[in-house]
Amino acid sequence: MKTNDNRIGEIDGLRGLAVTFVLIWHFTGSMAAGSGPVQSAVRMMTVFGRTGVDLFFVLSGFLIIGILMDRRGADNLFPVFYLRRFMRIWPPYLCLMAVYWLCYAVLGESEAFNARHGFLVQFIAQITFNYNTLMALADGGISRGFSVVWSVNIEEWFYIVFPILLVSVPERHLPRVLVGIGLASALARAGVHVIRPDLWQAPYVLMPLRLDGLCAGGLVAAAVRNDQAIAWVRSNCSYCAKLVLALLAMSIVGVILSFQQGKLDGQMYLWGHLLLAVTYAAILAFILIAKPRLEFLKSRVLGLFGRYSYTMYLIHPLFISLFFVIGGRREVISDWVSFGLAASAFVCSAVYSIASYHLMEGWLVGLGHQYKYRSAKAPAPAE
């Protein structure tokens, strides 16, 4: 069973769901000021939104490993793959860099926009997709207006390294290799947290410590291309549905209880991210193979959120920081003025993302897809 995200409405729906999770948390729970019962309830009800990034990792692993599995015989695999990834990832990312440094130049040094580690160091870290490494080494103090890119940095290096790994591994061994890498990453993350608990950001933002979600998505890509796996899921559909629901319930309860106890980061490093990787991979596999009636994933709203999700994810923290710096306030919602600043940041993020897609991204992605994978068995076209 071959698959392509352009033909599966649920994939865009899941992307939309992932970015919605993140936006809900960033615009509500993480900005709820005070320790009153209302603020606590808001944080409790929205904290699971943090896991939208884990869902993004699973989706990315699924799509990228799937593309590479389907095209591994192409004699132009690497140039076409990297060109298409470049067209998709780099333009919005470079625009984010430009807007960030413009804000820094106009507004000056702040918690949101700064060059505390030196402009050159910060610029090189940004342009080489190593800002997450700088975040881990600095362990705080990095500008909020750009810090969300840590996950994009992880995915970009995944895109660079894994094609080389994949073509070096026979396809029949790929699932075992993905399981091995994913488990090693989860164990390393837990080990770093136990041995160096003072480096609280490193287990969250470093690529070698966050590969379990990407590998879990790759396992789903392998499963939906395996007739035996498809037959097993479809013949045990009821059992699989109960398993998926149980995993989801465990994940939600685990995240909320850990948050209540003030131990969320540590628990996520020890077992939480691994559980979420398994949960979201199981949900994705069940949706693609069993095909349950989940019409909401094909809704226009989620589909649009999925289409604009990349830039919306990239830019919204910058607009939050920008509006609150201009307003001279901390990034918390404590009154109607701060609520208005947050709402304005959301609207500007949405408008920017829509404009970016229709004026630049869509055209560049289409341009990249004009370059086709060519079968190794086919003769090269005449010059």
CSV table of C-alpha atoms in Angstrom, one decimal:
chain,number,residue,atom,x,y,z
A,1,MET,CA,0.0,0.0,0.0
A,2,LYS,CA,1.7,3.2,-1.2
A,3,THR,CA,0.6,6.5,0.2
A,4,ASN,CA,1.1,10.1,-0.5
A,5,ASP,CA,0.1,13.0,1.7
A,6,ASN,CA,-1.3,14.9,-1.3
A,7,ARG,CA,-4.0,12.2,-1.6
A,8,ILE,CA,-4.8,11.7,2.1
A,9,GLY,CA,-7.0,14.4,3.6
A,10,GLU,CA,-6.4,13.1,7.1
A,11,ILE,CA,-2.7,14.1,6.9
A,12,ASP,CA,-3.5,17.7,6.4
A,13,GLY,CA,-6.1,17.4,9.1
A,14,LEU,CA,-3.6,16.0,11.5
A,15,ARG,CA,-1.1,18.7,10.7
A,16,GLY,CA,-3.9,21.2,11.4
A,17,LEU,CA,-4.6,19.5,14.7
A,18,ALA,CA,-0.9,19.6,15.6
A,19,VAL,CA,-0.6,23.3,15.0
A,20,THR,CA,-3.9,24.0,16.7
A,21,PHE,CA,-2.6,22.1,19.8
A,22,VAL,CA,0.5,24.3,19.9
A,23,LEU,CA,-1.4,27.6,19.3
A,24,ILE,CA,-4.0,26.8,22.0
A,25,TRP,CA,-1.2,26.2,24.5
A,26,HIS,CA,0.9,29.2,23.5
A,27,PHE,CA,-2.0,31.7,23.3
A,28,THR,CA,-3.8,30.5,26.4
A,29,GLY,CA,-2.3,28.1,29.0
A,30,SER,CA,1.3,29.3,28.8
A,31,MET,CA,0.2,33.0,29.0
A,32,ALA,CA,-2.3,32.5,31.9
A,33,ALA,CA,-1.0,34.8,34.6
A,34,GLY,CA,-1.5,34.2,38.3
A,35,SER,CA,-2.2,31.2,40.5
A,36,GLY,CA,-5.9,31.5,40.9
A,37,PRO,CA,-8.4,28.7,40.2
A,38,VAL,CA,-9.4,30.1,36.7
A,39,GLN,CA,-5.8,30.4,35.6
A,40,SER,CA,-4.9,27.0,36.9
A,41,ALA,CA,-7.9,25.4,35.2
A,42,VAL,CA,-6.9,27.1,31.9
A,43,ARG,CA,-3.4,25.8,32.1
A,44,MET,CA,-4.6,22.3,33.1
A,45,MET,CA,-7.1,22.1,30.1
A,46,THR,CA,-4.6,23.3,27.6
A,47,VAL,CA,-1.2,21.8,28.6
A,48,PHE,CA,-1.7,18.8,26.4
A,49,GLY,CA,-1.3,21.3,23.5
A,50,ARG,CA,2.4,21.1,24.1
A,51,THR,CA,2.4,17.7,22.6
A,52,GLY,CA,1.5,19.1,19.1
A,53,VAL,CA,5.2,19.1,18.4
A,54,ASP,CA,5.4,15.4,19.1
A,55,LEU,CA,2.6,14.9,16.6
A,56,PHE,CA,4.6,17.0,14.1
A,57,PHE,CA,7.6,14.8,14.5
A,58,VAL,CA,5.6,11.6,13.9
A,59,LEU,CA,4.0,13.1,10.8
A,60,SER,CA,7.4,14.3,9.5
A,61,GLY,CA,9.0,10.9,10.0
A,62,PHE,CA,6.0,9.2,8.3
A,63,LEU,CA,6.1,11.5,5.2
A,64,ILE,CA,9.9,11.7,4.7
A,65,ILE,CA,10.6,8.0,5.3
A,66,GLY,CA,7.7,7.1,3.1
A,67,ILE,CA,9.0,9.3,0.2
A,68,LEU,CA,12.4,7.8,0.6
A,69,MET,CA,11.1,4.2,0.6
A,70,ASP,CA,9.0,4.8,-2.5
A,71,ARG,CA,11.8,6.6,-4.4
A,72,ARG,CA,14.9,4.9,-3.2
A,73,GLY,CA,15.5,3.3,-6.6
A,74,ALA,CA,15.6,6.7,-8.3
A,75,ASP,CA,19.0,7.6,-9.7
A,76,ASN,CA,18.4,11.3,-8.9
A,77,LEU,CA,17.0,10.6,-5.4
A,78,PHE,CA,19.3,13.0,-3.5
A,79,PRO,CA,19.2,16.1,-5.7
A,80,VAL,CA,15.5,16.0,-6.2
A,81,PHE,CA,14.8,15.2,-2.5
A,82,TYR,CA,17.0,17.9,-1.2
A,83,LEU,CA,15.8,20.5,-3.7
A,84,ARG,CA,12.2,19.9,-2.7
A,85,ARG,CA,13.0,20.1,1.0
A,86,PHE,CA,15.0,23.3,0.4
A,87,MET,CA,12.0,24.9,-1.5
A,88,ARG,CA,9.7,23.9,1.3
A,89,ILE,CA,11.7,24.7,4.4
A,90,TRP,CA,14.2,27.5,3.7
A,91,PRO,CA,12.1,30.4,2.3
A,92,PRO,CA,9.8,30.9,5.3
A,93,TYR,CA,12.7,30.2,7.6
A,94,LEU,CA,14.8,32.9,6.0
A,95,CYS,CA,11.9,35.3,6.1
A,96,LEU,CA,11.6,34.6,9.9
A,97,MET,CA,15.3,35.4,10.3
A,98,ALA,CA,14.9,38.7,8.4
A,99,VAL,CA,11.8,39.7,10.4
A,100,TYR,CA,13.6,38.8,13.7
A,101,TRP,CA,16.7,40.9,13.0
A,102,LEU,CA,14.6,43.7,11.8
A,103,CYS,CA,12.7,43.7,15.1
A,104,TYR,CA,16.0,43.6,17.0
A,105,ALA,CA,17.3,46.5,15.0
A,106,VAL,CA,14.2,48.7,15.5
A,107,LEU,CA,13.2,47.7,19.1
A,108,GLY,CA,16.7,47.0,20.6
A,109,GLU,CA,17.7,44.4,23.2
A,110,SER,CA,15.0,42.6,25.1
A,111,GLU,CA,14.1,39.1,26.3
A,112,ALA,CA,12.3,38.6,23.0
A,113,PHE,CA,14.9,40.0,20.6
A,114,ASN,CA,18.5,39.9,21.5
A,115,ALA,CA,22.0,38.9,20.4
A,116,ARG,CA,23.4,38.0,23.8
A,117,HIS,CA,25.8,35.5,22.4
A,118,GLY,CA,27.0,37.8,19.7
A,119,PHE,CA,25.4,38.6,16.4
A,120,LEU,CA,27.7,36.4,14.4
A,121,VAL,CA,27.4,33.4,16.7
A,122,GLN,CA,23.6,33.7,16.7
A,123,PHE,CA,23.3,34.3,13.0
A,124,ILE,CA,25.5,31.3,12.1
A,125,ALA,CA,23.5,29.1,14.5
A,126,GLN,CA,20.3,30.3,12.8
A,127,ILE,CA,21.4,29.9,9.2
A,128,THR,CA,23.0,26.5,9.7
A,129,PHE,CA,19.9,25.1,11.6
A,130,ASN,CA,21.8,24.8,14.8
A,131,TYR,CA,19.9,27.3,16.9
A,132,ASN,CA,18.7,24.4,19.0
A,133,THR,CA,22.3,23.6,19.9
A,134,LEU,CA,22.8,27.2,21.0
A,135,MET,CA,19.7,26.9,23.1
A,136,ALA,CA,21.0,23.7,24.8
A,137,LEU,CA,24.4,25.2,25.5
A,138,ALA,CA,23.0,28.5,26.8
A,139,ASP,CA,20.3,26.7,28.8
A,140,GLY,CA,18.1,29.7,28.8
A,141,GLY,CA,18.4,33.4,27.9
A,142,ILE,CA,17.8,32.8,24.2
A,143,SER,CA,15.4,35.2,22.6
A,144,ARG,CA,11.8,34.1,22.7
A,145,GLY,CA,11.1,35.6,19.3
A,146,PHE,CA,13.1,32.9,17.6
A,147,SER,CA,13.3,30.0,20.1
A,148,VAL,CA,10.4,27.9,18.5
A,149,VAL,CA,12.7,27.0,15.6
A,150,TRP,CA,14.4,24.3,17.7
A,151,SER,CA,12.0,21.7,16.4
A,152,VAL,CA,12.5,22.8,12.8
A,153,ASN,CA,16.3,22.5,13.3
A,154,ILE,CA,15.8,18.9,14.5
A,155,GLU,CA,13.6,18.1,11.4
A,156,GLU,CA,16.0,19.7,9.0
A,157,TRP,CA,19.0,17.7,10.2
A,158,PHE,CA,16.8,14.6,10.1
A,159,TYR,CA,16.0,15.4,6.4
A,160,ILE,CA,19.8,15.8,5.7
A,161,VAL,CA,21.0,12.7,7.5
A,162,PHE,CA,18.3,10.1,7.1
A,163,PRO,CA,18.2,9.8,3.3
A,164,ILE,CA,21.9,8.7,3.4
A,165,LEU,CA,21.1,6.2,6.2
A,166,LEU,CA,18.0,4.8,4.5
A,167,VAL,CA,19.6,4.0,1.1
A,168,SER,CA,22.4,2.3,3.0
A,169,VAL,CA,20.0,-0.1,4.8
A,170,PRO,CA,18.2,-2.9,3.0
A,171,GLU,CA,14.5,-2.2,3.2
A,172,ARG,CA,13.7,-5.5,5.1
A,173,HIS,CA,16.0,-4.3,7.9
A,174,LEU,CA,14.6,-0.7,8.0
A,175,PRO,CA,12.0,-1.3,10.8
A,176,ARG,CA,14.6,-2.8,13.1
A,177,VAL,CA,17.0,0.0,12.5
A,178,LEU,CA,14.3,2.6,13.1
A,179,VAL,CA,13.3,0.9,16.4
A,180,GLY,CA,16.9,0.8,17.5
A,181,ILE,CA,17.6,4.4,16.7
A,182,GLY,CA,14.3,5.5,18.4
A,183,LEU,CA,14.9,3.6,21.6
A,184,ALA,CA,18.5,4.7,21.7
A,185,SER,CA,17.4,8.3,21.4
A,186,ALA,CA,14.8,7.9,24.2
A,187,LEU,CA,17.3,6.2,26.5
A,188,ALA,CA,19.9,8.9,25.8
A,189,ARG,CA,17.4,11.6,26.5
A,190,ALA,CA,16.5,10.0,29.9
A,191,GLY,CA,20.2,9.5,30.6
A,192,VAL,CA,21.1,13.1,30.0
A,193,HIS,CA,18.3,14.3,32.2
A,194,VAL,CA,19.3,12.0,35.1
A,195,ILE,CA,23.1,12.7,34.8
A,196,ARG,CA,22.9,16.4,34.1
A,197,PRO,CA,19.5,17.7,35.4
A,198,ASP,CA,21.0,21.2,35.4
A,199,LEU,CA,20.9,21.1,31.5
A,200,TRP,CA,17.1,21.3,31.5
A,201,GLN,CA,16.8,22.4,27.8
A,202,ALA,CA,19.2,19.9,26.2
A,203,PRO,CA,17.0,16.8,26.4
A,204,TYR,CA,14.1,18.8,24.8
A,205,VAL,CA,15.9,20.5,21.9
A,206,LEU,CA,18.9,18.4,20.7
A,207,MET,CA,18.3,16.3,17.7
A,208,PRO,CA,20.0,13.0,18.9
A,209,LEU,CA,17.7,13.1,21.9
A,210,ARG,CA,14.4,13.6,20.0
A,211,LEU,CA,14.5,11.0,17.3
A,212,ASP,CA,12.0,8.6,18.7
A,213,GLY,CA,9.0,10.5,17.3
A,214,LEU,CA,10.5,10.7,13.8
A,215,CYS,CA,11.5,7.1,13.9
A,216,ALA,CA,8.0,6.1,15.1
A,217,GLY,CA,6.5,8.0,12.1
A,218,GLY,CA,9.0,6.1,9.9
A,219,LEU,CA,7.7,2.8,11.3
A,220,VAL,CA,4.2,3.8,10.3
A,221,ALA,CA,5.4,4.5,6.8
A,222,ALA,CA,6.9,1.0,6.7
A,223,ALA,CA,3.7,-0.5,8.1
A,224,VAL,CA,1.3,1.0,5.5
A,225,ARG,CA,3.6,-0.4,2.8
A,226,ASN,CA,3.5,-3.9,4.3
A,227,ASP,CA,0.6,-6.2,3.3
A,228,GLN,CA,0.9,-8.4,6.4
A,229,ALA,CA,0.8,-5.4,8.7
A,230,ILE,CA,-2.3,-4.1,6.9
A,231,ALA,CA,-4.0,-7.4,7.0
A,232,TRP,CA,-3.3,-7.8,10.7
A,233,VAL,CA,-4.7,-4.4,11.7
A,234,ARG,CA,-7.8,-4.8,9.6
A,235,SER,CA,-8.5,-8.3,11.0
A,236,ASN,CA,-8.0,-7.0,14.6
A,237,CYS,CA,-9.6,-3.6,14.1
A,238,SER,CA,-11.6,-3.6,17.4
A,239,TYR,CA,-8.5,-4.5,19.4
A,240,CYS,CA,-6.4,-1.9,17.7
A,241,ALA,CA,-9.1,0.8,18.3
A,242,LYS,CA,-9.1,-0.1,22.0
A,243,LEU,CA,-5.3,0.0,22.1
A,244,VAL,CA,-5.2,3.4,20.4
A,245,LEU,CA,-7.7,4.8,22.9
A,246,ALA,CA,-5.9,3.4,25.8
A,247,LEU,CA,-2.6,4.9,24.7
A,248,LEU,CA,-4.3,8.3,24.1
A,249,ALA,CA,-5.9,8.2,27.6
A,250,MET,CA,-2.5,7.3,29.2
A,251,SER,CA,-0.8,10.1,27.4
A,252,ILE,CA,-3.4,12.7,28.3
A,253,VAL,CA,-3.6,11.6,32.0
A,254,GLY,CA,0.2,11.3,32.3
A,255,VAL,CA,0.8,14.8,30.9
A,256,ILE,CA,-1.9,16.4,33.1
A,257,LEU,CA,-0.8,14.7,36.3
A,258,SER,CA,2.9,15.4,35.7
A,259,PHE,CA,2.0,19.1,35.1
A,260,GLN,CA,-0.1,19.2,38.3
A,261,GLN,CA,2.8,17.9,40.3
A,262,GLY,CA,5.2,20.4,38.7
A,263,LYS,CA,7.3,17.6,37.2
A,264,LEU,CA,6.2,17.8,33.5
A,265,ASP,CA,9.6,18.4,31.9
A,266,GLY,CA,11.4,15.7,33.9
A,267,GLN,CA,8.6,13.1,33.3
A,268,MET,CA,8.5,13.9,29.6
A,269,TYR,CA,12.2,13.3,29.3
A,270,LEU,CA,12.0,10.0,31.2
A,271,TRP,CA,9.0,8.5,29.5
A,272,GLY,CA,6.5,11.1,28.2
A,273,HIS,CA,8.0,11.8,24.8
A,274,LEU,CA,8.4,8.1,24.1
A,275,LEU,CA,4.8,7.4,25.1
A,276,LEU,CA,3.6,10.3,22.9
A,277,ALA,CA,5.6,9.0,19.9
A,278,VAL,CA,4.1,5.5,20.3
A,279,THR,CA,0.6,7.0,20.8
A,280,TYR,CA,0.6,9.4,17.8
A,281,ALA,CA,2.2,6.7,15.6
A,282,ALA,CA,-0.5,4.2,16.6
A,283,ILE,CA,-3.2,6.8,15.9
A,284,LEU,CA,-1.7,7.6,12.5
A,285,ALA,CA,-1.3,3.9,11.5
A,286,PHE,CA,-4.9,3.1,12.6
A,287,ILE,CA,-6.3,6.0,10.7
A,288,LEU,CA,-4.4,5.1,7.5
A,289,ILE,CA,-5.0,1.4,7.6
A,290,ALA,CA,-8.3,0.8,9.3
A,291,LYS,CA,-9.8,4.0,7.8
A,292,PRO,CA,-12.3,4.9,10.6
A,293,ARG,CA,-14.9,7.5,9.8
A,294,LEU,CA,-13.2,10.6,11.2
A,295,GLU,CA,-14.7,13.3,9.0
A,296,PHE,CA,-13.5,16.1,11.2
A,297,LEU,CA,-10.0,15.4,10.0
A,298,LYS,CA,-11.1,16.2,6.5
A,299,SER,CA,-12.8,19.5,7.5
A,300,ARG,CA,-12.0,22.6,5.6
A,301,VAL,CA,-10.8,24.5,8.7
A,302,LEU,CA,-8.3,21.8,9.8
A,303,GLY,CA,-7.2,21.4,6.2
A,304,LEU,CA,-6.5,25.1,6.0
A,305,PHE,CA,-4.6,25.1,9.3
A,306,GLY,CA,-2.6,22.1,7.9
A,307,ARG,CA,-1.8,24.0,4.8
A,308,TYR,CA,-0.5,27.1,6.6
A,309,SER,CA,0.8,25.2,9.6
A,310,TYR,CA,4.5,25.5,8.9
A,311,THR,CA,4.7,29.2,8.7
A,312,MET,CA,2.0,29.7,11.4
A,313,TYR,CA,4.2,27.6,13.7
A,314,LEU,CA,7.3,29.5,12.8
A,315,ILE,CA,6.0,33.0,13.1
A,316,HIS,CA,3.5,33.1,15.9
A,317,PRO,CA,6.0,33.4,18.8
A,318,LEU,CA,7.7,36.3,17.1
A,319,PHE,CA,4.4,38.2,16.8
A,320,ILE,CA,3.5,37.4,20.4
A,321,SER,CA,6.8,38.9,21.5
A,322,LEU,CA,6.6,41.8,19.1
A,323,PHE,CA,3.2,43.0,20.3
A,324,PHE,CA,4.0,42.6,24.0
A,325,VAL,CA,7.4,44.4,23.6
A,326,ILE,CA,5.6,47.2,21.9
A,327,GLY,CA,3.0,47.2,24.6
A,328,GLY,CA,5.7,47.3,27.3
A,329,ARG,CA,4.2,44.2,29.0
A,330,ARG,CA,5.3,40.7,30.0
A,331,GLU,CA,4.0,37.9,27.8
A,332,VAL,CA,1.1,37.0,30.1
A,333,ILE,CA,-2.7,37.6,29.8
A,334,SER,CA,-3.7,39.5,32.9
A,335,ASP,CA,-6.3,42.0,31.7
A,336,TRP,CA,-8.2,43.1,28.6
A,337,VAL,CA,-5.2,45.0,27.2
A,338,SER,CA,-2.9,42.0,27.3
A,339,PHE,CA,-5.8,39.9,25.9
A,340,GLY,CA,-6.0,42.4,23.0
A,341,LEU,CA,-2.2,42.1,22.4
A,342,ALA,CA,-2.4,38.3,22.3
A,343,ALA,CA,-5.4,38.4,20.0
A,344,SER,CA,-3.7,40.9,17.7
A,345,ALA,CA,-0.6,38.6,17.6
A,346,PHE,CA,-2.8,35.7,16.6
A,347,VAL,CA,-4.5,37.6,13.8
A,348,CYS,CA,-1.2,39.0,12.4
A,349,SER,CA,0.3,35.5,12.5
A,350,ALA,CA,-2.6,34.1,10.6
A,351,VAL,CA,-2.6,36.9,8.0
A,352,TYR,CA,1.2,36.6,7.6
A,353,SER,CA,1.0,32.8,7.1
A,354,ILE,CA,-1.8,33.0,4.6
A,355,ALA,CA,0.0,35.7,2.6
A,356,SER,CA,3.3,33.8,2.8
A,357,TYR,CA,1.8,30.7,1.4
A,358,HIS,CA,-0.1,32.3,-1.5
A,359,LEU,CA,2.6,34.8,-2.4
A,360,MET,CA,5.7,32.6,-2.0
A,361,GLU,CA,5.5,29.1,-0.5
A,362,GLY,CA,2.9,27.6,-2.8
A,363,TRP,CA,4.7,28.8,-5.9
A,364,LEU,CA,8.1,27.6,-4.7
A,365,VAL,CA,6.8,24.2,-3.6
A,366,GLY,CA,5.2,23.8,-7.0
A,367,LEU,CA,8.4,24.8,-8.7
A,368,GLY,CA,10.3,22.2,-6.7
A,369,HIS,CA,7.8,19.5,-7.7
A,370,GLN,CA,8.6,20.2,-11.4
A,371,TYR,CA,11.7,18.2,-10.8
A,372,LYS,CA,10.7,14.6,-10.9
A,373,TYR,CA,12.2,11.5,-9.5
A,374,ARG,CA,13.6,9.4,-12.3
A,375,SER,CA,13.7,5.6,-12.2
A,376,ALA,CA,17.2,4.1,-12.2
A,377,LYS,CA,16.0,1.7,-14.8
A,378,ALA,CA,14.8,4.3,-17.2
A,379,PRO,CA,17.3,5.8,-19.7
A,380,ALA,CA,18.4,9.4,-18.9
A,381,PRO,CA,16.7,12.0,-21.1
A,382,ALA,CA,18.8,13.3,-24.0
A,383,GLU,CA,20.4,16.7,-23.4
